[in-house]
């Protein structure tokens, strides 16, 4: 069998570990041939390939990013895109695709499977918001990076008697904020799933200063204040037509200073959370996903995605991963309330 492999969407520590496991088991045990598609769905769309075999995956396990490159190209948003992909796959003699990605990449994989393309999915996102899997690789690394930043901010916050705000990734789900906030001992954790009261945050900041402690606030980029306090963060579109995210942390610092008279500073962790070497947890999870994904290909069990349920790697229909996002349950979020107030 000749198998194409691609990585799509935002990159994530552990992608190379998946690619390595797929190729090592696929070529070494099953004797399959591989083609690396470059830059997500752009690869099969434009016929951009690289050779992918055991020599190419040597030494990549600890490396962040993806040797295949990534993009957010969606063939369903391009006139004739799907037809071009099908033609290129046929011309190159590709029997199956392993698509490693998040909601968008796996959404495309689902649709292609429905149209008869042999696809197997591997879930990926630092945000941990994909349904049907307990964890995605990359999340643990991102949480550890954010936790280390929070640890460092505690000491400078105390020295300067400032409120320090850490803005972490998470447009729709607050998993990184909640885990990093709990691990780093943040006082206030603000997530997209639950609007926050600016008044309450400011009252808390004042009370912390009264007891001579500098407050640390972790805020997910998608968090929003109550309707009444709602602001429009007019950041416009970037040169690629993407909505610019982030900025809520800076807005919150301004509000705290204006309302409490206390100094506040914001640190936006941004893409640092996605870069660099994966943690041991992410390397193990990514490797297990890769080893199981190639078994799914071997069984010709098309349209499936590998997922972690408890400690087991299972197969679920691709569609299950993309129908709805996995957000933080209110019961888990409320556990962190004890540190806020
Ligand atoms: O992969 C998801 C994510 O990390 C989000 O948390 C974040 O909003 C987004 O990617 C930003 O990605 P980019 O800047 O690459 O478009």
Coordinates of C-alpha atoms and ligand atoms in Angstrom, one line a residue:
X1 CA 0.0 0.0 0.0
X2 CA 1.1 3.6 -0.7
X3 CA 0.1 6.0 2.0
X4 CA 0.1 9.8 2.1
X5 CA 0.7 11.6 5.4
X6 CA -0.2 15.2 6.1
X7 CA -0.3 17.6 9.1
X8 CA -2.8 20.5 9.0
X9 CA -3.9 23.5 11.1
X10 CA -1.8 25.1 13.9
X11 CA 1.3 23.1 14.7
X12 CA 1.6 21.3 17.9
X13 CA 4.4 19.6 19.9
X14 CA 4.1 15.8 19.2
X15 CA 3.3 16.0 15.4
X16 CA 6.7 14.6 14.5
X17 CA 6.3 11.8 17.1
X18 CA 3.1 10.7 15.3
X19 CA 4.7 10.8 11.8
X20 CA 7.7 8.8 13.1
X21 CA 5.5 6.1 14.7
X22 CA 3.3 5.8 11.6
X23 CA 6.3 5.4 9.3
X24 CA 8.3 3.2 11.6
X25 CA 5.5 0.7 12.0
X26 CA 4.0 1.1 8.6
X27 CA 7.3 0.7 6.7
X28 CA 9.1 -1.5 9.2
X29 CA 6.3 -4.0 10.1
X30 CA 3.8 -3.7 7.3
X31 CA 6.2 -2.9 4.5
X32 CA 4.1 0.1 3.2
X33 CA 5.5 3.0 1.2
X34 CA 4.9 6.6 2.3
X35 CA 4.6 10.0 0.6
X36 CA 4.8 13.1 2.7
X37 CA 2.4 15.8 1.7
X38 CA 3.6 19.3 2.5
X39 CA 1.7 22.0 4.3
X40 CA -1.6 20.3 5.2
X41 CA -4.3 19.9 2.5
X42 CA -2.2 22.2 0.3
X43 CA 0.1 19.2 -0.3
X44 CA -2.4 16.9 -2.1
X45 CA -4.2 19.9 -3.6
X46 CA -1.0 21.2 -5.3
X47 CA 0.9 18.0 -5.5
X48 CA 3.6 19.2 -3.0
X49 CA 5.4 16.2 -1.7
X50 CA 8.5 15.1 0.1
X51 CA 10.0 11.6 0.5
X52 CA 9.0 10.0 3.7
X53 CA 10.6 6.8 4.9
X54 CA 12.6 5.5 7.9
X55 CA 15.6 7.7 7.2
X56 CA 13.5 10.8 7.1
X57 CA 11.9 10.2 10.5
X58 CA 15.2 9.4 12.3
X59 CA 15.8 11.7 15.2
X60 CA 12.6 13.7 14.9
X61 CA 10.8 12.4 18.1
X62 CA 11.9 15.3 20.4
X63 CA 11.5 18.0 17.7
X64 CA 8.6 20.4 17.9
X65 CA 6.7 21.5 14.8
X66 CA 6.2 19.2 11.9
X67 CA 8.7 18.1 9.3
X68 CA 5.9 18.1 6.8
X69 CA 4.9 21.7 7.3
X70 CA 1.3 22.8 8.0
X71 CA -1.3 25.2 6.7
X72 CA -5.0 26.0 7.1
X73 CA -5.8 25.4 3.5
X74 CA -9.3 23.9 3.1
X75 CA -10.0 22.3 -0.3
X76 CA -13.8 22.7 0.2
X77 CA -13.3 26.5 0.2
X78 CA -11.4 26.4 -3.1
X79 CA -13.2 26.1 -6.5
X80 CA -12.6 22.6 -7.8
X81 CA -10.3 21.8 -4.8
X82 CA -11.7 18.4 -4.0
X83 CA -11.5 17.3 -7.7
X84 CA -7.9 18.3 -7.8
X85 CA -7.1 16.4 -4.7
X86 CA -8.8 13.2 -6.0
X87 CA -6.9 13.6 -9.3
X88 CA -3.5 14.1 -7.7
X89 CA -4.0 11.1 -5.4
X90 CA -4.9 8.9 -8.3
X91 CA -2.0 10.2 -10.4
X92 CA 0.4 9.5 -7.5
X93 CA -1.0 6.0 -6.8
X94 CA -2.0 7.0 -3.2
X95 CA -4.2 4.3 -1.7
X96 CA -4.8 6.0 1.6
X97 CA -4.2 9.2 3.6
X98 CA -3.3 9.6 7.3
X99 CA -4.5 13.1 8.2
X100 CA -3.1 14.6 11.5
X101 CA -5.0 17.7 12.5
X102 CA -7.6 19.5 14.5
X103 CA -11.3 20.4 13.8
X104 CA -10.7 21.9 10.3
X105 CA -8.3 19.3 9.0
X106 CA -10.4 16.4 10.4
X107 CA -13.6 18.1 9.0
X108 CA -12.1 17.9 5.6
X109 CA -11.0 14.3 6.2
X110 CA -14.6 13.4 7.1
X111 CA -16.0 15.0 4.0
X112 CA -13.4 13.3 1.8
X113 CA -14.1 10.0 3.4
X114 CA -17.9 10.5 2.6
X115 CA -16.8 11.0 -1.0
X116 CA -14.9 7.7 -1.1
X117 CA -11.3 8.7 -0.2
X118 CA -9.6 6.3 2.1
X119 CA -8.7 8.4 5.1
X120 CA -7.7 7.8 8.7
X121 CA -7.5 10.7 11.2
X122 CA -5.2 11.5 14.2
X123 CA -6.5 14.3 16.5
X124 CA -4.2 17.2 17.3
X125 CA -4.5 20.5 19.1
X126 CA -2.9 22.2 22.1
X127 CA -6.4 23.4 23.0
X128 CA -7.6 19.9 24.0
X129 CA -11.0 20.8 22.7
X130 CA -11.6 17.9 20.3
X131 CA -14.5 15.7 21.1
X132 CA -14.2 11.9 21.4
X133 CA -10.7 11.9 22.9
X134 CA -9.8 12.5 26.6
X135 CA -6.6 14.3 25.6
X136 CA -4.8 15.5 22.6
X137 CA -1.0 15.6 22.4
X138 CA 0.5 19.1 22.6
X139 CA -1.9 20.1 25.4
X140 CA 0.4 18.9 28.2
X141 CA 3.4 20.7 26.7
X142 CA 1.4 23.9 26.4
X143 CA 0.1 23.7 30.0
X144 CA 3.7 23.1 31.2
X145 CA 5.0 26.1 29.3
X146 CA 2.2 28.3 30.7
X147 CA 2.7 26.9 34.2
X148 CA 6.4 27.8 34.2
X149 CA 5.5 31.3 33.0
X150 CA 3.0 31.7 35.9
X151 CA 5.6 30.4 38.4
X152 CA 8.0 33.1 37.2
X153 CA 5.3 35.9 37.2
X154 CA 4.5 35.2 40.9
X155 CA 7.9 36.5 42.1
X156 CA 7.9 39.7 39.9
X157 CA 4.2 40.4 40.8
X158 CA 5.1 40.3 44.5
X159 CA 8.2 42.5 44.1
X160 CA 6.3 45.2 42.3
X161 CA 2.9 44.9 44.0
X162 CA 1.2 44.6 40.6
X163 CA -1.6 42.5 39.3
X164 CA -0.2 40.2 36.6
X165 CA -2.3 38.8 33.9
X166 CA -1.3 35.9 31.7
X167 CA -3.2 35.5 28.5
X168 CA -3.1 31.9 27.1
X169 CA -4.4 30.3 24.0
X170 CA -8.0 29.0 23.8
X171 CA -10.5 30.7 21.6
X172 CA -13.4 28.4 22.4
X173 CA -12.3 26.3 25.4
X174 CA -10.5 27.1 28.6
X175 CA -8.6 23.8 29.1
X176 CA -5.1 25.4 28.9
X177 CA -6.1 28.3 31.2
X178 CA -7.8 26.0 33.8
X179 CA -5.0 23.5 33.9
X180 CA -2.1 26.0 33.8
X181 CA -3.9 28.2 36.3
X182 CA -4.4 25.4 38.8
X183 CA -0.9 24.1 38.3
X184 CA 0.6 27.5 38.7
X185 CA -1.5 28.6 41.7
X186 CA -3.2 31.5 39.9
X187 CA -5.9 33.3 41.9
X188 CA -8.3 34.0 39.1
X189 CA -8.9 31.8 36.0
X190 CA -11.1 33.2 33.2
X191 CA -12.3 31.0 30.4
X192 CA -14.5 31.3 27.3
X193 CA -17.1 28.9 28.6
X194 CA -18.2 31.3 31.4
X195 CA -18.5 35.1 31.1
X196 CA -16.8 36.9 33.9
X197 CA -17.8 39.8 36.1
X198 CA -15.3 42.6 35.7
X199 CA -16.6 44.1 39.0
X200 CA -15.9 40.9 40.8
X201 CA -12.4 40.5 39.3
X202 CA -11.6 44.1 40.4
X203 CA -13.0 43.7 43.9
X204 CA -10.9 40.6 44.2
X205 CA -7.7 42.4 43.0
X206 CA -8.3 45.1 45.7
X207 CA -8.9 42.5 48.4
X208 CA -5.7 40.7 47.5
X209 CA -3.7 43.9 47.7
X210 CA -5.2 44.6 51.1
X211 CA -3.8 41.3 52.4
X212 CA -0.4 42.3 50.7
X213 CA -0.5 39.6 48.0
X214 CA -0.2 40.4 44.4
X215 CA -2.9 38.7 42.3
X216 CA -2.2 36.5 39.3
X217 CA -4.9 36.2 36.7
X218 CA -4.9 33.6 33.9
X219 CA -7.2 34.5 31.1
X220 CA -7.9 32.4 27.9
X221 CA -7.8 34.5 24.7
X222 CA -11.5 33.7 24.1
X223 CA -12.8 34.8 27.6
X224 CA -15.3 37.6 27.6
X225 CA -16.8 39.8 30.4
X226 CA -20.5 39.9 31.2
X227 CA -22.8 41.3 28.5
X228 CA -23.1 44.6 30.3
X229 CA -19.3 45.1 30.4
X230 CA -18.8 43.7 27.0
X231 CA -16.2 45.4 24.7
X232 CA -15.4 45.0 21.1
X233 CA -11.8 44.3 20.6
X234 CA -11.5 45.8 17.2
X235 CA -8.4 44.1 15.9
X236 CA -9.5 43.6 12.3
X237 CA -8.2 41.0 9.9
X238 CA -4.6 40.1 9.2
X239 CA -3.0 40.0 5.8
X240 CA -4.3 36.4 5.3
X241 CA -7.9 37.3 6.2
X242 CA -7.8 35.7 9.7
X243 CA -9.5 37.4 12.6
X244 CA -6.7 38.6 15.0
X245 CA -7.2 36.9 18.3
X246 CA -5.9 37.8 21.7
X247 CA -6.0 41.2 23.3
X248 CA -8.5 40.5 26.1
X249 CA -5.6 40.3 28.6
X250 CA -4.4 43.8 27.7
X251 CA -8.0 45.1 27.9
X252 CA -8.4 43.6 31.4
X253 CA -5.2 45.2 32.6
X254 CA -6.5 48.6 31.5
X255 CA -9.8 48.0 33.3
X256 CA -8.1 46.9 36.5
X257 CA -5.8 50.0 36.5
X258 CA -8.7 52.3 35.8
X259 CA -11.0 50.8 38.4
X260 CA -8.7 50.0 41.2
X261 CA -5.8 52.4 40.8
X262 CA -3.4 49.4 41.1
X263 CA -0.8 48.7 38.5
X264 CA -1.5 45.8 36.2
X265 CA 0.6 44.2 33.4
X266 CA -0.2 41.5 30.8
X267 CA 2.0 38.8 29.4
X268 CA 0.6 37.2 26.2
X269 CA 2.2 33.7 25.9
X270 CA 1.0 33.3 22.3
X271 CA 2.8 30.8 20.0
X272 CA 5.5 30.0 22.6
X273 CA 2.8 27.6 23.9
X274 CA 3.0 25.7 20.6
X275 CA 6.7 25.6 20.0
X276 CA 9.6 23.4 21.2
X277 CA 10.0 19.9 22.4
X278 CA 7.0 17.9 23.6
X279 CA 6.8 16.6 27.2
X280 CA 7.1 12.9 27.9
X281 CA 3.3 12.6 28.2
X282 CA 2.8 14.1 24.7
X283 CA 5.5 12.0 23.2
X284 CA 4.0 8.8 24.5
X285 CA 0.4 9.8 23.5
X286 CA 1.5 11.0 20.0
X287 CA 3.5 7.8 19.5
X288 CA 0.6 5.6 20.6
X289 CA -1.7 7.5 18.3
X290 CA 0.7 6.9 15.4
X291 CA 1.1 3.2 16.1
X292 CA -2.6 2.7 16.3
X293 CA -3.4 4.9 13.2
X294 CA -1.3 2.7 11.0
X295 CA -3.1 -0.4 12.4
X296 CA -6.4 1.3 11.4
X297 CA -5.0 1.7 7.8
X298 CA -3.8 -1.9 7.8
X299 CA -7.3 -3.0 8.7
X300 CA -8.7 -0.7 6.0
X301 CA -11.1 0.7 8.6
X302 CA -11.5 4.0 6.7
X303 CA -13.2 7.0 8.1
X304 CA -11.9 6.4 11.7
X305 CA -9.9 8.5 14.0
X306 CA -7.8 7.2 16.9
X307 CA -8.6 8.6 20.3
X308 CA -7.6 8.2 24.0
X309 CA -10.3 7.0 26.3
X310 CA -9.1 6.4 29.8
X311 CA -5.7 4.7 29.2
X312 CA -6.8 2.9 26.0
X313 CA -6.4 4.0 22.4
X314 CA -9.7 3.4 20.6
X315 CA -11.1 4.0 17.1
X316 CA -14.1 6.4 16.6
X317 CA -15.8 7.7 13.5
X318 CA -14.1 10.8 12.2
X319 CA -17.3 12.7 12.3
X320 CA -17.5 12.3 16.1
X321 CA -14.4 14.5 16.6
X322 CA -15.8 17.4 14.6
X323 CA -19.5 17.6 15.3
X324 CA -19.0 19.6 18.5
X325 CA -16.2 21.0 20.6
X326 CA -15.2 19.6 24.0
X327 CA -15.4 22.5 26.4
X328 CA -14.7 22.7 30.1
X329 CA -17.6 21.4 32.2
X330 CA -19.0 23.9 34.8
X331 CA -18.4 21.4 37.6
X332 CA -14.6 21.3 36.9
X333 CA -14.4 25.0 36.5
X334 CA -16.2 25.6 39.8
X335 CA -13.5 23.5 41.6
X336 CA -11.1 26.4 40.9
X337 CA -13.5 28.9 42.5
X338 CA -12.0 28.3 45.9
X339 CA -8.9 30.3 45.0
X340 CA -11.0 33.3 43.7
X341 CA -12.5 35.1 46.7
Ligands
LIG1 O1 -4.4 25.5 17.4 C1 -5.3 26.3 18.0 C2 -4.7 27.6 18.4 O2 -3.6 27.3 19.0 C3 -5.6 28.6 19.1 O3 -5.6 28.4 20.5 C4 -5.2 29.9 18.7 O4 -6.2 30.8 18.8 C5 -4.8 29.6 17.2 O5 -4.4 28.3 17.2 C6 -3.9 30.6 16.7 O6 -3.2 30.0 15.6 P1 -2.5 30.8 14.3 O7 -1.9 32.1 14.9 O8 -1.5 29.9 13.9 O9 -3.6 31.1 13.3

